Short mmCIF file of C-alpha atoms and ligand atoms in Angstrom, two decimals:
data_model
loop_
_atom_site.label_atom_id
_atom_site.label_comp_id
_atom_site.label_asym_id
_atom_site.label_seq_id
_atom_site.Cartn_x
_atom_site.Cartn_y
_atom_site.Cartn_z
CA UNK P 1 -0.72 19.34 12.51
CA UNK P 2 -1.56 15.85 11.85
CA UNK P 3 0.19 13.54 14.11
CA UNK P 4 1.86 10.23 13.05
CA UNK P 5 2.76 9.14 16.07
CA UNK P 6 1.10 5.95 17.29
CA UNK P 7 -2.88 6.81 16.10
CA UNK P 8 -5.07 4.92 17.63
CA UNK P 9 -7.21 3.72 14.19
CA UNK P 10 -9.64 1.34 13.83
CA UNK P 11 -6.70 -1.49 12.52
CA UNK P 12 -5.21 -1.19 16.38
CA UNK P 13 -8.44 -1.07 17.74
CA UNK P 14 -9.52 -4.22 16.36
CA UNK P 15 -6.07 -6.13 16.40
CA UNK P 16 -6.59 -9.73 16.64
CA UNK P 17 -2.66 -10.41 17.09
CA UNK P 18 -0.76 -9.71 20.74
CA UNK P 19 2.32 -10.25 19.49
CA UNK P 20 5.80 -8.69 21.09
CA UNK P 21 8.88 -8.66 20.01
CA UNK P 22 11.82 -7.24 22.18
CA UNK P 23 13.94 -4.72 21.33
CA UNK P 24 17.81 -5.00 20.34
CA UNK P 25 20.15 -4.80 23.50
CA UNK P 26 23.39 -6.80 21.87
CA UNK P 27 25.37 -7.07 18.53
CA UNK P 28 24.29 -9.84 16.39
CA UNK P 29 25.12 -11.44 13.08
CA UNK P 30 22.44 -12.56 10.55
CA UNK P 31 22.86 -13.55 6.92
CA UNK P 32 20.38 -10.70 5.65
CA UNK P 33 19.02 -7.77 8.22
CA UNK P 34 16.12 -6.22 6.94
CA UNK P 35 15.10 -2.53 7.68
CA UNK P 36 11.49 -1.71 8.61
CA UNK P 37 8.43 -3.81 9.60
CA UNK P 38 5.59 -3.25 7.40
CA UNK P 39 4.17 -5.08 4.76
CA UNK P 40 7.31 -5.04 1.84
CA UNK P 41 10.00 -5.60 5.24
CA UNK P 42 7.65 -8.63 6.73
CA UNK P 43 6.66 -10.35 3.08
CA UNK P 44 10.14 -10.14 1.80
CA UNK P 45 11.87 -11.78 4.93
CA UNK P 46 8.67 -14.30 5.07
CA UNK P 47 9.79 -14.79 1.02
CA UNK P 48 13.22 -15.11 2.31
CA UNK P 49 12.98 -18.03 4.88
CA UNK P 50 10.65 -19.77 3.04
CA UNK P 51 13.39 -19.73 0.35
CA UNK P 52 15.49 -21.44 2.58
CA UNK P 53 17.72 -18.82 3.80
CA UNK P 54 18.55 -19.61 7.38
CA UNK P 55 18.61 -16.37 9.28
CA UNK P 56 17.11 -12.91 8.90
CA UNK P 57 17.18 -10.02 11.04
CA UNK P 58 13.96 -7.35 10.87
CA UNK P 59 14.56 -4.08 12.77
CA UNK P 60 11.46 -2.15 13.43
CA UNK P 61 11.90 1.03 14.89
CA UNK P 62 8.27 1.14 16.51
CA UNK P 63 5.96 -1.44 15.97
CA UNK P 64 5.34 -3.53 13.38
CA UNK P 65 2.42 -1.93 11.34
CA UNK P 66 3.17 1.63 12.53
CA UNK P 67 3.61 2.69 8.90
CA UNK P 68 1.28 2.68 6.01
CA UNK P 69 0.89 -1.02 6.48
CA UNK P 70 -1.35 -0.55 9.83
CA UNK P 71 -3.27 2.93 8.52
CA UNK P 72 -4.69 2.16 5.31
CA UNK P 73 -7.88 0.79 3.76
CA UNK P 74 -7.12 -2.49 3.40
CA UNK P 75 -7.80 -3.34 -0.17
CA UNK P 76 -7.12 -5.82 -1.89
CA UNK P 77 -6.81 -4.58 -6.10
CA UNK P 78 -5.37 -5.49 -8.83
CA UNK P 79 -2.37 -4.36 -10.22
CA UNK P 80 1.17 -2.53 -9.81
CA UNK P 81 1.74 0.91 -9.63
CA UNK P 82 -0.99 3.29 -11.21
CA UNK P 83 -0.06 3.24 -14.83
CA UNK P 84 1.85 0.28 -16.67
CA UNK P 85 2.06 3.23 -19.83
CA UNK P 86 4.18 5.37 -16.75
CA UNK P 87 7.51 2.44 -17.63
CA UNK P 88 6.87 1.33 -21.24
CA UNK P 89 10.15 3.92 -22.04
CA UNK P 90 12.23 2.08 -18.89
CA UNK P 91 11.35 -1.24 -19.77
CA UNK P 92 9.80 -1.63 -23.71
CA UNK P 93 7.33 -3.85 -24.92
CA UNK P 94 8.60 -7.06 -23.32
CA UNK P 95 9.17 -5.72 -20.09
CA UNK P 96 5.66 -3.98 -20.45
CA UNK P 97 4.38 -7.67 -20.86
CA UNK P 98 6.55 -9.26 -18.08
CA UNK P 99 5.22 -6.71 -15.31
CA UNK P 100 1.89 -7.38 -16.84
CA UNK P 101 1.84 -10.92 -16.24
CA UNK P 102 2.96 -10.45 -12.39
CA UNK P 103 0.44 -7.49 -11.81
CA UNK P 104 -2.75 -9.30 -10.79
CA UNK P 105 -0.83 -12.10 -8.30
CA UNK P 106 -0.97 -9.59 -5.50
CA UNK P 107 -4.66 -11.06 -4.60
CA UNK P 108 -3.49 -14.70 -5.37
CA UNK P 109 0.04 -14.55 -3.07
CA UNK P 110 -2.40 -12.75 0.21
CA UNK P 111 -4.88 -15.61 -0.04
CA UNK P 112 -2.30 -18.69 -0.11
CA UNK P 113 -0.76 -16.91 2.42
CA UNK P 114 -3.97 -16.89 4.57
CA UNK P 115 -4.62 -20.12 3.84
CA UNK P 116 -1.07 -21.63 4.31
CA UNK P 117 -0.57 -19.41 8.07
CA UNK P 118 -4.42 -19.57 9.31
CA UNK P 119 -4.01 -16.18 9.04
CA UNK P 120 -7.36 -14.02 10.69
CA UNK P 121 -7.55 -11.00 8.50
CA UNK P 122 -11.03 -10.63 7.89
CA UNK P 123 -10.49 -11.92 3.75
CA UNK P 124 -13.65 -10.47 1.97
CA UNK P 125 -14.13 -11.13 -1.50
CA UNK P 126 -15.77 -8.24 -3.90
CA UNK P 127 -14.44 -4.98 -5.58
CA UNK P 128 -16.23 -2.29 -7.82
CA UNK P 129 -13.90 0.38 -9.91
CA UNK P 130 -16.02 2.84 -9.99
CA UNK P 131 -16.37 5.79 -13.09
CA UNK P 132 -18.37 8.97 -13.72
CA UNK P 133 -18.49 9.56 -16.94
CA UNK P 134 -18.04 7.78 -20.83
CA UNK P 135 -14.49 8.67 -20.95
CA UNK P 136 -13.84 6.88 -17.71
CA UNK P 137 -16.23 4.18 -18.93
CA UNK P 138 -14.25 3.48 -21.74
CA UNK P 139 -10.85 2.51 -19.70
CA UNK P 140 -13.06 0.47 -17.41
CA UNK P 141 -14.05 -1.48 -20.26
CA UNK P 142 -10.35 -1.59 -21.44
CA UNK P 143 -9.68 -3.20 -18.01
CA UNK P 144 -12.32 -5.73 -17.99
CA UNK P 145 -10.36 -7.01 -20.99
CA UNK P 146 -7.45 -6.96 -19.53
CA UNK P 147 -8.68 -8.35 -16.31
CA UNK P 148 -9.95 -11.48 -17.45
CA UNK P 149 -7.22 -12.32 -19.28
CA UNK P 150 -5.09 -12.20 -16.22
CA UNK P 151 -7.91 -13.93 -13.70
CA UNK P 152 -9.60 -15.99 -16.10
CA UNK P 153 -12.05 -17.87 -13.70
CA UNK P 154 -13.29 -14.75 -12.13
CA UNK P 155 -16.61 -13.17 -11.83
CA UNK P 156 -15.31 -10.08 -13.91
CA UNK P 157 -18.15 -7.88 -15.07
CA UNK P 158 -18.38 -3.92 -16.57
CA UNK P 159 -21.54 -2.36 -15.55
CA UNK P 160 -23.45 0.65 -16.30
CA UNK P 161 -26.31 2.67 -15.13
CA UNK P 162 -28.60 0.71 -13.16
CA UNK P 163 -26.77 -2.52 -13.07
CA UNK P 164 -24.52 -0.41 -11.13
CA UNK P 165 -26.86 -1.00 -8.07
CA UNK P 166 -26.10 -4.29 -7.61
CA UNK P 167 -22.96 -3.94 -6.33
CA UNK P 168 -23.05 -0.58 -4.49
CA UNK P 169 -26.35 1.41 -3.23
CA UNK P 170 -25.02 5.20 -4.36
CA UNK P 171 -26.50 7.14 -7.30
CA UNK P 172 -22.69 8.78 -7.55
CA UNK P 173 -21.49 6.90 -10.29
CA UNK P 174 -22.52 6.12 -13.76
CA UNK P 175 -20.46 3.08 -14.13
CA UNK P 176 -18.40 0.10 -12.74
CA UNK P 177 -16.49 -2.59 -13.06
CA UNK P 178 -17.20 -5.34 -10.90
CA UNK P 179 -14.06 -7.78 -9.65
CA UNK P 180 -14.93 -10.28 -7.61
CA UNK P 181 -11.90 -12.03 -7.47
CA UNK P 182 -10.56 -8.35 -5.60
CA UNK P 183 -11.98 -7.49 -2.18
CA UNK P 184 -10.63 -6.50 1.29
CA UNK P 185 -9.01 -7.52 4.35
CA UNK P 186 -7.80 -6.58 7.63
CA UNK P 187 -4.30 -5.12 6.84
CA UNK P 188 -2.84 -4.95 10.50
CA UNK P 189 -4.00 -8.53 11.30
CA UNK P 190 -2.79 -9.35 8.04
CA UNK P 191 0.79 -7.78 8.58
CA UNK P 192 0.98 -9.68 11.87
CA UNK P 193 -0.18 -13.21 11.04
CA UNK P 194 2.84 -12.76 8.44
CA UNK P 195 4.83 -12.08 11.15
CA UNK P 196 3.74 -14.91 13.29
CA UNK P 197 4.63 -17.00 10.47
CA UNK P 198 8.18 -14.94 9.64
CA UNK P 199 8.81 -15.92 13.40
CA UNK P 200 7.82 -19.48 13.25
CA UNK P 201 10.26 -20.14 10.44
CA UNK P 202 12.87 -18.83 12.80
CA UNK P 203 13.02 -15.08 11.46
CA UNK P 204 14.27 -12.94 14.37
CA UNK P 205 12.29 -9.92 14.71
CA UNK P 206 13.50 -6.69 17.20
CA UNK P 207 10.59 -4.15 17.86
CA UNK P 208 11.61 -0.22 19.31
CA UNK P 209 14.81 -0.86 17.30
CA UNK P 210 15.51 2.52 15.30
CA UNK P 211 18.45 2.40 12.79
CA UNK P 212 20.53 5.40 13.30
CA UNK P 213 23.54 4.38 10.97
CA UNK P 214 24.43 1.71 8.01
CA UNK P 215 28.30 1.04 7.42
CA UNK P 216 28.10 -0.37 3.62
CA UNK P 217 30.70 -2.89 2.82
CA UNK P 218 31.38 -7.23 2.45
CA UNK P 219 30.34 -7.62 5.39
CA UNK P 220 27.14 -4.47 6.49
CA UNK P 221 27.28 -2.92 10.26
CA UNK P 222 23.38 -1.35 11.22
CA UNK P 223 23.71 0.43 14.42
CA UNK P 224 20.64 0.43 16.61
CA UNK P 225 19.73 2.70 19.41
CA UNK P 226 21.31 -0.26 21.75
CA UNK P 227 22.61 -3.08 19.70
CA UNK P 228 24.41 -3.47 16.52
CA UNK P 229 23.63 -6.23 13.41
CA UNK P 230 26.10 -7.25 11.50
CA UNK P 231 25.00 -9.45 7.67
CA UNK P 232 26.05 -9.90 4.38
CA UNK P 233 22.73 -8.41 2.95
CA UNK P 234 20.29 -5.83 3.66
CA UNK P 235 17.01 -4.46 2.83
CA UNK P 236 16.17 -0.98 2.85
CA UNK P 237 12.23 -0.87 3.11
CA UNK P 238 11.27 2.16 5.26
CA UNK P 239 8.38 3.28 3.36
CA UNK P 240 7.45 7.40 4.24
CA UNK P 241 9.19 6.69 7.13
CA UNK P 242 12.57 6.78 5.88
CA UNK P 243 13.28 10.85 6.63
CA UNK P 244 16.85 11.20 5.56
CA UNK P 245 19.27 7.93 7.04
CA UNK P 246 19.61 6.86 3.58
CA UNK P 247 20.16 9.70 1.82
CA UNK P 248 19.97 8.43 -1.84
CA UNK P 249 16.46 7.13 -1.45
CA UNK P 250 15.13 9.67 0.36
CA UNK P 251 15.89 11.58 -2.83
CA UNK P 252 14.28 9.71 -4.53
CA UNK P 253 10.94 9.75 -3.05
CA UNK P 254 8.32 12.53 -1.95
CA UNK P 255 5.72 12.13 1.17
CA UNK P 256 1.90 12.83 0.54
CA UNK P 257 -0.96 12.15 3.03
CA UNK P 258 -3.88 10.18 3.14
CA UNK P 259 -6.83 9.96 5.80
CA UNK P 260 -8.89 7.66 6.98
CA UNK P 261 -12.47 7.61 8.46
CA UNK P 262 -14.47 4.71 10.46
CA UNK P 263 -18.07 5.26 11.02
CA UNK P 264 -20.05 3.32 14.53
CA UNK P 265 -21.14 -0.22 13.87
CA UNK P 266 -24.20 0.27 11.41
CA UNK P 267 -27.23 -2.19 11.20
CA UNK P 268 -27.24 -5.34 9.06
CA UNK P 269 -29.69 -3.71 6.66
CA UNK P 270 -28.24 -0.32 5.78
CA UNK P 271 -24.80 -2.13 4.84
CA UNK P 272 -26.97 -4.16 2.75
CA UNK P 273 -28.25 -1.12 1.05
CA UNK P 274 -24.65 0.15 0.94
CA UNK P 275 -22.93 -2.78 -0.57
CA UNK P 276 -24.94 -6.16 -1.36
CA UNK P 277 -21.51 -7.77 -2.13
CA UNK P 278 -20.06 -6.33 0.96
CA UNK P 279 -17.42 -4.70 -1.25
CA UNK P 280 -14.36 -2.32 -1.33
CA UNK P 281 -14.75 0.30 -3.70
CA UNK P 282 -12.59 3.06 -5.48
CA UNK P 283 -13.56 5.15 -7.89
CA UNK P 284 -10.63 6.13 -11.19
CA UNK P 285 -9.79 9.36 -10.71
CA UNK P 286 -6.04 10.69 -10.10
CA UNK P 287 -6.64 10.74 -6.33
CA UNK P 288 -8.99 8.00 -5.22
CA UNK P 289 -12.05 8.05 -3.07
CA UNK P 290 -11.73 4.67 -1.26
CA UNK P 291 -14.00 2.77 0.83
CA UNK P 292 -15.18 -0.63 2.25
CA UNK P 293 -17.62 -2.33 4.60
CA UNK P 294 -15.69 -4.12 7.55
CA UNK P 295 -16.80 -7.28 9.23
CA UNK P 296 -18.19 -5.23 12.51
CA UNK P 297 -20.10 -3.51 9.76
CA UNK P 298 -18.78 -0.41 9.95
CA UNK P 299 -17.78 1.99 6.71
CA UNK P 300 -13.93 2.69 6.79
CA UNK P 301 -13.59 5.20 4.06
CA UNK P 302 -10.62 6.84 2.95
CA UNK P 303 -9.20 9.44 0.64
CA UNK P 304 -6.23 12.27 0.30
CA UNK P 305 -6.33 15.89 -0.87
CA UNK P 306 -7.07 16.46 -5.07
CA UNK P 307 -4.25 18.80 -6.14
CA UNK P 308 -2.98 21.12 -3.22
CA UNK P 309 -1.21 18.86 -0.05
CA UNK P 310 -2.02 20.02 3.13
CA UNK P 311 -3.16 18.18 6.45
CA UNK P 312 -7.19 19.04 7.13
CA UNK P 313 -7.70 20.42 10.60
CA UNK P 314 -10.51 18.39 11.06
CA UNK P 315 -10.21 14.88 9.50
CA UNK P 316 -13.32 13.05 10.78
CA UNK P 317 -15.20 16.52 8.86
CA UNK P 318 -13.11 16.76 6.09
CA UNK P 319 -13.12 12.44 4.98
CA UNK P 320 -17.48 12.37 5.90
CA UNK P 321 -18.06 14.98 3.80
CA UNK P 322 -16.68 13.09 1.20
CA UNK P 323 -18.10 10.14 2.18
CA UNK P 324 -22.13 11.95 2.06
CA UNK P 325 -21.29 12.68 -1.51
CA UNK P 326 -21.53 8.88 -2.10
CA UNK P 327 -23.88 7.85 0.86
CA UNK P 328 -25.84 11.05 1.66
CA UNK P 329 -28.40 8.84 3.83
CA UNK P 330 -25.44 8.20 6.23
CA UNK P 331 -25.66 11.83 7.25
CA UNK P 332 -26.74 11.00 10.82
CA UNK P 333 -24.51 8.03 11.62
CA UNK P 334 -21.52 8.73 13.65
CA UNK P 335 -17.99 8.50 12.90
CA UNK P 336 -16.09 6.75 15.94
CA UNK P 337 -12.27 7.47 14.46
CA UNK P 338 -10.60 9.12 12.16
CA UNK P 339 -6.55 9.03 11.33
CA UNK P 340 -4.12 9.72 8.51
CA UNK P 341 -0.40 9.22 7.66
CA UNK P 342 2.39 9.55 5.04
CA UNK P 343 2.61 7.89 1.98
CA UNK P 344 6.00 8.22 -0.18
CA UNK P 345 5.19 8.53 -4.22
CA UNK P 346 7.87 8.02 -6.60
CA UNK P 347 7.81 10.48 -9.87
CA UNK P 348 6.36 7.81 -12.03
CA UNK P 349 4.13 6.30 -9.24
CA UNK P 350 5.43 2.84 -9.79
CA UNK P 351 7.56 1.13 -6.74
CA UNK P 352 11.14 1.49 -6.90
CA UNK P 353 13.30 -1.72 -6.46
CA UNK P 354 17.10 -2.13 -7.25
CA UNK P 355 20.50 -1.73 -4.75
CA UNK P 356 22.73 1.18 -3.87
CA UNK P 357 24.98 2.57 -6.12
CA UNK P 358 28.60 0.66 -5.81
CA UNK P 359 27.05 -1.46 -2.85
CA UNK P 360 25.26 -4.91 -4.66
CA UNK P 361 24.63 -6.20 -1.11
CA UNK P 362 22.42 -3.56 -0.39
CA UNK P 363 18.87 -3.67 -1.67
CA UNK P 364 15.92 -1.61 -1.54
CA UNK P 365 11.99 -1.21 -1.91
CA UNK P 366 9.73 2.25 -1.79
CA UNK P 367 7.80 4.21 -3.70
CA UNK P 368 4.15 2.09 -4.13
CA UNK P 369 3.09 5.85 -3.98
CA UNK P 370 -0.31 5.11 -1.99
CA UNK P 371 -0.78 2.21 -3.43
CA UNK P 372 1.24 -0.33 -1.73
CA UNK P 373 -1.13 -2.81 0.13
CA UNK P 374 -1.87 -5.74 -2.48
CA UNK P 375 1.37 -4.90 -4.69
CA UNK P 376 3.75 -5.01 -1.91
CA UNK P 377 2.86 -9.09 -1.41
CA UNK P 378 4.01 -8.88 -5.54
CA UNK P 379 6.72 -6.86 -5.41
CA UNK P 380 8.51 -8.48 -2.32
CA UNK P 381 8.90 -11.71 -3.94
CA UNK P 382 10.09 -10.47 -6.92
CA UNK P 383 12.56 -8.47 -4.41
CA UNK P 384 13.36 -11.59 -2.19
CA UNK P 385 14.13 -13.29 -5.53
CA UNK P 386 16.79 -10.54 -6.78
CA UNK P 387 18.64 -11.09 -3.23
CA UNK P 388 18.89 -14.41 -4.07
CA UNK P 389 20.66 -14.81 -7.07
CA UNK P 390 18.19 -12.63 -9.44
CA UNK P 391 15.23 -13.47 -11.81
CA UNK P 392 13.63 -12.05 -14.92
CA UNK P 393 11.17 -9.74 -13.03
CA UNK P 394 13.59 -8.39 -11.04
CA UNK P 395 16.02 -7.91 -13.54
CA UNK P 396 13.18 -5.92 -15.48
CA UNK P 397 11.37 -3.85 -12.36
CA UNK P 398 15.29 -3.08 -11.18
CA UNK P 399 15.86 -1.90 -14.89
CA UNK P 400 13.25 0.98 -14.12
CA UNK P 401 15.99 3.51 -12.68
CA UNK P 402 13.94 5.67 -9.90
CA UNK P 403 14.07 9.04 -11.16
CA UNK P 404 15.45 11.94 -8.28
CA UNK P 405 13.37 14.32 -7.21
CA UNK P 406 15.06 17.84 -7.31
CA UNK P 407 14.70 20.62 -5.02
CA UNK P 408 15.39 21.79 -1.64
CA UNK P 409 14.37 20.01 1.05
CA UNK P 410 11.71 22.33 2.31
CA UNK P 411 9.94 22.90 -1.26
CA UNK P 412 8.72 19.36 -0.60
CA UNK P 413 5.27 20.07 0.20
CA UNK P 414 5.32 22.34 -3.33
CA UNK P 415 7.05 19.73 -5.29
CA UNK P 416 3.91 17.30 -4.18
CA UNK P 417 0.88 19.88 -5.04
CA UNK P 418 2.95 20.26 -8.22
CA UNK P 419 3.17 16.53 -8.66
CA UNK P 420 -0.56 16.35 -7.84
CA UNK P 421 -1.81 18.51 -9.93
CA UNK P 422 0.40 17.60 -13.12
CA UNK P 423 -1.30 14.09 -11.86
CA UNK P 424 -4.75 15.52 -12.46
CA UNK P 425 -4.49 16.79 -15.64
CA UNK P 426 -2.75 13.78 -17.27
CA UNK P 427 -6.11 11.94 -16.31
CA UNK P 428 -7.67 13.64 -18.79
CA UNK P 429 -5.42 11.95 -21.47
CA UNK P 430 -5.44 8.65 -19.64
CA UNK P 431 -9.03 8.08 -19.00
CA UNK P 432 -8.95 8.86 -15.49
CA UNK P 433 -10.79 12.13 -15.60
C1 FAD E 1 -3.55 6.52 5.58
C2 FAD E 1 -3.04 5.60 4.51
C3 FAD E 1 -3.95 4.97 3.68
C4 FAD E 1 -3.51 4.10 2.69
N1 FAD E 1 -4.44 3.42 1.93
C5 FAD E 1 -4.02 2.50 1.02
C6 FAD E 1 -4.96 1.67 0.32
O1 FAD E 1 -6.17 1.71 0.57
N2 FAD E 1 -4.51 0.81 -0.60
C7 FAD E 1 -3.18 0.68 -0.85
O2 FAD E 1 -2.79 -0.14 -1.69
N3 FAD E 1 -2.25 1.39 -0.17
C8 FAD E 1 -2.64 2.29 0.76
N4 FAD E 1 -1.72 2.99 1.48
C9 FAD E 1 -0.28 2.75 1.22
C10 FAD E 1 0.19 1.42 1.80
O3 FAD E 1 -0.29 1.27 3.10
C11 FAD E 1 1.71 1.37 1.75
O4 FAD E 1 2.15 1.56 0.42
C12 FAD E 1 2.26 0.04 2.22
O5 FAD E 1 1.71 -0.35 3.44
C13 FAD E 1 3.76 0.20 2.31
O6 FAD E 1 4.34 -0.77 3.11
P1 FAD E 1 5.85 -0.63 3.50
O7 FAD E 1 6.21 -1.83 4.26
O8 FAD E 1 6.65 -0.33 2.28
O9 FAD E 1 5.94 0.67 4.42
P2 FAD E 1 5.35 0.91 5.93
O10 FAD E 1 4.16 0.07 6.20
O11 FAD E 1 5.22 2.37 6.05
O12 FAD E 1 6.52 0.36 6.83
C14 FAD E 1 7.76 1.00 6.96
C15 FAD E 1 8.26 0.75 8.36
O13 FAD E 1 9.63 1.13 8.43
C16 FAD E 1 9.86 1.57 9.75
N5 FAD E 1 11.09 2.38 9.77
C17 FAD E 1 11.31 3.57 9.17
N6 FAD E 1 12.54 4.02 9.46
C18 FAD E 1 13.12 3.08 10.27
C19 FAD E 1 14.38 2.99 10.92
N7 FAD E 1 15.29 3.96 10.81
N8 FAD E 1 14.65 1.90 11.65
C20 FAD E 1 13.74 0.88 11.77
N9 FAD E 1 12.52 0.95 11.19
C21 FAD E 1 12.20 2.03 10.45
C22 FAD E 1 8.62 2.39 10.07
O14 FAD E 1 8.45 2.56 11.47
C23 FAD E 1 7.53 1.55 9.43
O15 FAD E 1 6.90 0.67 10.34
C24 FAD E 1 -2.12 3.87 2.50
C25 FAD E 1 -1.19 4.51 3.34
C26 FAD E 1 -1.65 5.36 4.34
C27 FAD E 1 -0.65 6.04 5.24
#
């Protein structure tokens, strides 16, 4: 069994940030408390005080980054959830357009906020989509369109058969679509220069702090392991990690795995041949193979099972095998880690924003379904902006009503092969496949 507690993966290894935070000991009061210290907790309080709201309160019950936010590969895409076609019914054709227009900012908001901060998170610019075949050549081309009209004064370019080289040194694919306005970062560092700037603004962060219990109401009681925080607002955003303390999201929402790989320090010239543009890459299919060059050069290459969901035995063999079908003349480097962890997917794989039924103090975000890294900079300001008075994209992405996932508790592992392999065969009717 794969375990999530504390992995060692090359994001803590490489941590440029020694940044502690105690845990809670006393009760406290705080205008909004915030549950959960990963990328949507951190940005939205960040969002928050720079909105001018005075206090927040973020309870992590680990560390911050000991989620998804700390384990995954770090790319930074374009786009919100994995199919805008997935909430044309929720929201129509102007809500289509409005979720649209905020999709590509994800890139923009990470980069001001490196700038703004100084924040060290190893920023690289360069992205390929990657396709294998016509029909996946086609939507490519469908989202260079779209692409440019959202990031007009980028290098935006769809390539095919050769040209393909010049961005990535694998005979895999047949096609591309280059985005250089995309690329990569460090996610952990990023997460914690956010942090270092939540702090500086006076945001009051508590580390080792697990919620056990939320008493809803005017005024909201969260009961810590040792303290207590009373506010007038909180945010739910626990990610996979939520298990079943809040029992209406965790209905909601459906844990898959993903797994990670990072290979020794390679030389100068063979990450040359595997990237020229030092890129991240993914290629279109319903479950991604996804991979990037770091700035140690090192490969850090990631992926999750196709259709049925189980936990390889061996993850460093299971993620390089996948990784010689793109680069088989890495067969004889080594691969120094390797790590995993949960993701939560929502049934239409777009993130799920709103508040609790009957309680309109108490908010929540989940559900990026694996794809929460760049969209989760997006989607918190859009969520820090509907718990301040409301705006047009939140009153849209709210108006998406997250769909409950039936079943008993332990079919959940069924209910996401299912899920995964209903997943697969839509791509062949969306271009994916
Ligand atoms: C292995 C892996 C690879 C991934 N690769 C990619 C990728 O390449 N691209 C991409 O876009 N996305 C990827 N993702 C998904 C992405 O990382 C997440 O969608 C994103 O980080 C979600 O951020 P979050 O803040 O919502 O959740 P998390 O980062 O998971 O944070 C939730 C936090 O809540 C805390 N928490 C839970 N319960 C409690 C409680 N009771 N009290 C206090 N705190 C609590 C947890 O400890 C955790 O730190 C990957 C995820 C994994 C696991």
């Amino acid at each position: 069994m794969l375990s999530v507690e504390t992995p060692t993966t090359y994001y803590t290894a490489t941590r440029k940030y020694d940044l502690k935070f105690p845990d809670l000991e006393q009760t406290i009061d705080t205008e909004i408390v915030v549950i959960g210290g990963g990328f949507s907790g951190v940005n939205t309080a960040l969002e928050l005080m720079e909105s001018g709201v005075k206090d927040v309160v973020l309870l992590e019950a680990r560390y911050l980054g000991f989620g998804g936010s700390g384990r995954n590969g770090g790319h930074v895409m374009a786009g919100i959830g994995h199919d805008l076609e997935k909430i044309r019914n929720s929201v129509g054709e102007q809500g289509l357009r409005a979720v649209f227009e905020i999709s590509d900012l994800g890139a923009s908001i990470i980069q001001s906020r490196i700038a703004r901060y100084g924040i060290d998170a190893d920023f690289q610019h360069g992205y390929g989509y990657m396709g294998f075949n016509k029909r996946q050549g086609k939507l490519l081309q469908a989202w260079e369109k779209e692409f440019r009209q959202l990031s007009p004064g980028h290098d935006i370019e769809y390539l095919e058969g050769n040209a393909v080289r010049s961005i990535i040194g694998s005979d895999y694919y047949s096609c591309a679509l280059k985005h250089m306005g995309n690329g990569h970062m460090h996610s952990l560092n990023m997460l914690l220069g956010s942090a270092k700037a939540l702090a500086s603004l006076g945001g009051r962060i508590f580390e080792n702090t697990p919620v056990l219990e939320v008493s809803y109401g005017d005024t909201i009681t969260v009961r810590t392991a040792k303290g207590a925080v009373r506010a007038k607002k909180i945010l739910w955003s626990c990610g996979a990690f939520l298990d079943r303390l809040e029992p209406y999201l965790h209905k909601r929402i459906v844990n898959t795995y993903a797994y990670q790989l990072v290979t020794e320090p390679l030389s100068v010239d063979l990450i040359e041949q595997i990237s020229p543009i030092r890129g991240a890459f993914s290629d279109i299919r319903p479950v991604i193979d996804y991979y990037r060059v770091t700035r140690e050069n090192r490969v850090l290459f990631g992926s999750a099972t196709k259709a049925i969901e189980y936990i390889p035995r061996d993850l460093k063999a299971w993620n390089r095998s996948l990784m010689l079908n793109v680069f088989p003349y890495l067969r004889d480097v080594k691969v120094d880690l390797a790590w995993g962890g949960p993701m939560e997917c929502s049934a239409n794989l777009f993130p799920q924003v709103g508040t609790l039924p009957g309680w309109p103090n108490a908010f929540y975000v989940q559900g990026y379904s694996g794809f929460g890294v760049t969209p989760s900079h997006v989607v918190s300001q859009v969520v820090a902006q509907g718990m301040l008075g409301g705006s047009h994209h939140w009153d849209v992405m709210r108006s998406i009503k997250p769909t409950r996932i039936v079943g008993k508790e332990h079919w959940r592992n069924l209910i996401c092969t299912l899920g995964k392999i209903s997943h697969q065969l839509v791509g062949y009717t969306n271009g994916r496949r």
